Amino acid sequence: MRKNTSNLKFIEFSSVDATRLDGQLNKGRMVNDAPKGDPACNCEMRIVGIEGRPYLCIFAKRNIELGEELRYDYGVDLLPWRQV
């Protein structure tokens, strides 16, 4: 474990899966990948502490048009769809 500048403790994960085991739809599954620097990358993921617990939250980097996909950099360069 390490501390970030806001003193939140967090564990480095190799992946975070948006699938829920109870069969309910996790809204995080509706946010897709776009490499940093790609104009389609309109969101960013941040760790936010609420009552001492870390949460992954998605924030818009700019105004997002109605019907536009939400996309952020997953942080992994070797994803199969990036190799095309």
mmCIF file of C-alpha atoms in Angstrom:
data_model
loop_
_atom_site.group_PDB
_atom_site.id
_atom_site.type_symbol
_atom_site.label_atom_id
_atom_site.label_comp_id
_atom_site.label_asym_id
_atom_site.label_seq_id
_atom_site.Cartn_x
_atom_site.Cartn_y
_atom_site.Cartn_z
ATOM 1 C CA MET A 1 0.000 0.000 0.000
ATOM 2 C CA ARG A 2 1.037 3.567 -0.580
ATOM 3 C CA LYS A 3 -0.441 6.964 0.147
ATOM 4 C CA ASN A 4 -1.405 9.551 -2.409
ATOM 5 C CA THR A 5 -1.328 13.299 -1.766
ATOM 6 C CA SER A 6 -4.729 13.260 -0.047
ATOM 7 C CA ASN A 7 -3.578 10.570 2.407
ATOM 8 C CA LEU A 8 -5.989 7.977 0.999
ATOM 9 C CA LYS A 9 -4.609 4.483 1.241
ATOM 10 C CA PHE A 10 -5.193 2.334 -1.803
ATOM 11 C CA ILE A 11 -4.041 -0.918 -3.329
ATOM 12 C CA GLU A 12 -2.687 -1.052 -6.868
ATOM 13 C CA PHE A 13 -4.999 -3.348 -8.829
ATOM 14 C CA SER A 14 -4.027 -5.249 -11.955
ATOM 15 C CA SER A 15 -7.614 -4.795 -13.171
ATOM 16 C CA VAL A 16 -10.994 -3.569 -12.034
ATOM 17 C CA ASP A 17 -13.927 -5.459 -13.552
ATOM 18 C CA ALA A 18 -17.299 -3.756 -13.906
ATOM 19 C CA THR A 19 -19.146 -7.101 -13.781
ATOM 20 C CA ARG A 20 -21.404 -7.663 -10.785
ATOM 21 C CA LEU A 21 -21.912 -11.135 -9.406
ATOM 22 C CA ASP A 22 -25.565 -10.521 -8.500
ATOM 23 C CA GLY A 23 -26.578 -10.069 -12.154
ATOM 24 C CA GLN A 24 -27.363 -6.363 -11.803
ATOM 25 C CA LEU A 25 -26.012 -3.951 -14.421
ATOM 26 C CA ASN A 26 -23.036 -1.958 -13.195
ATOM 27 C CA LYS A 27 -23.220 1.468 -14.843
ATOM 28 C CA GLY A 28 -19.412 1.476 -15.103
ATOM 29 C CA ARG A 29 -19.794 -0.989 -17.953
ATOM 30 C CA MET A 30 -21.229 1.839 -20.072
ATOM 31 C CA VAL A 31 -17.915 3.755 -20.107
ATOM 32 C CA ASN A 32 -15.529 2.737 -22.882
ATOM 33 C CA ASP A 33 -11.802 3.026 -23.549
ATOM 34 C CA ALA A 34 -10.036 5.832 -25.406
ATOM 35 C CA PRO A 35 -6.266 6.427 -25.212
ATOM 36 C CA LYS A 36 -5.027 9.602 -23.506
ATOM 37 C CA GLY A 37 -4.609 12.298 -26.122
ATOM 38 C CA ASP A 38 -7.406 10.879 -28.296
ATOM 39 C CA PRO A 39 -10.095 13.566 -28.782
ATOM 40 C CA ALA A 40 -12.702 10.893 -27.902
ATOM 41 C CA CYS A 41 -11.204 10.633 -24.381
ATOM 42 C CA ASN A 42 -13.748 12.858 -22.610
ATOM 43 C CA CYS A 43 -13.579 11.506 -19.029
ATOM 44 C CA GLU A 44 -11.008 10.608 -16.406
ATOM 45 C CA MET A 45 -10.976 8.191 -13.488
ATOM 46 C CA ARG A 46 -10.055 9.476 -10.039
ATOM 47 C CA ILE A 47 -9.912 7.911 -6.596
ATOM 48 C CA VAL A 48 -12.154 9.819 -4.195
ATOM 49 C CA GLY A 49 -12.226 9.214 -0.437
ATOM 50 C CA ILE A 50 -15.618 9.184 1.221
ATOM 51 C CA GLU A 51 -15.762 8.490 4.953
ATOM 52 C CA GLY A 52 -12.311 6.924 4.813
ATOM 53 C CA ARG A 53 -13.093 4.539 1.919
ATOM 54 C CA PRO A 54 -11.654 4.893 -1.604
ATOM 55 C CA TYR A 55 -14.063 4.947 -4.559
ATOM 56 C CA LEU A 56 -13.290 5.025 -8.274
ATOM 57 C CA CYS A 57 -15.212 7.944 -9.798
ATOM 58 C CA ILE A 58 -15.509 9.109 -13.391
ATOM 59 C CA PHE A 59 -15.368 12.845 -14.131
ATOM 60 C CA ALA A 60 -15.989 14.674 -17.403
ATOM 61 C CA LYS A 61 -12.920 16.455 -18.826
ATOM 62 C CA ARG A 62 -15.104 18.699 -20.980
ATOM 63 C CA ASN A 63 -18.763 19.276 -21.824
ATOM 64 C CA ILE A 64 -20.233 16.060 -23.222
ATOM 65 C CA GLU A 65 -22.853 16.199 -25.951
ATOM 66 C CA LEU A 66 -26.176 14.384 -25.635
ATOM 67 C CA GLY A 67 -25.727 10.889 -27.082
ATOM 68 C CA GLU A 68 -21.893 11.027 -26.985
ATOM 69 C CA GLU A 69 -20.101 7.959 -25.611
ATOM 70 C CA LEU A 70 -18.369 8.303 -22.239
ATOM 71 C CA ARG A 71 -14.717 7.289 -22.734
ATOM 72 C CA TYR A 72 -11.577 7.344 -20.599
ATOM 73 C CA ASP A 73 -8.098 5.862 -20.784
ATOM 74 C CA TYR A 74 -8.124 2.394 -19.203
ATOM 75 C CA GLY A 75 -4.372 2.835 -18.638
ATOM 76 C CA VAL A 76 -3.367 -0.347 -20.501
ATOM 77 C CA ASP A 77 -1.604 0.021 -23.856
ATOM 78 C CA LEU A 78 -1.739 -3.642 -24.917
ATOM 79 C CA LEU A 79 -5.523 -3.984 -25.155
ATOM 80 C CA PRO A 80 -6.575 -6.022 -28.229
ATOM 81 C CA TRP A 81 -8.765 -3.242 -29.711
ATOM 82 C CA ARG A 82 -5.829 -0.811 -29.526
ATOM 83 C CA GLN A 83 -3.698 -3.140 -31.658
ATOM 84 C CA VAL A 84 -5.916 -2.848 -34.751
#
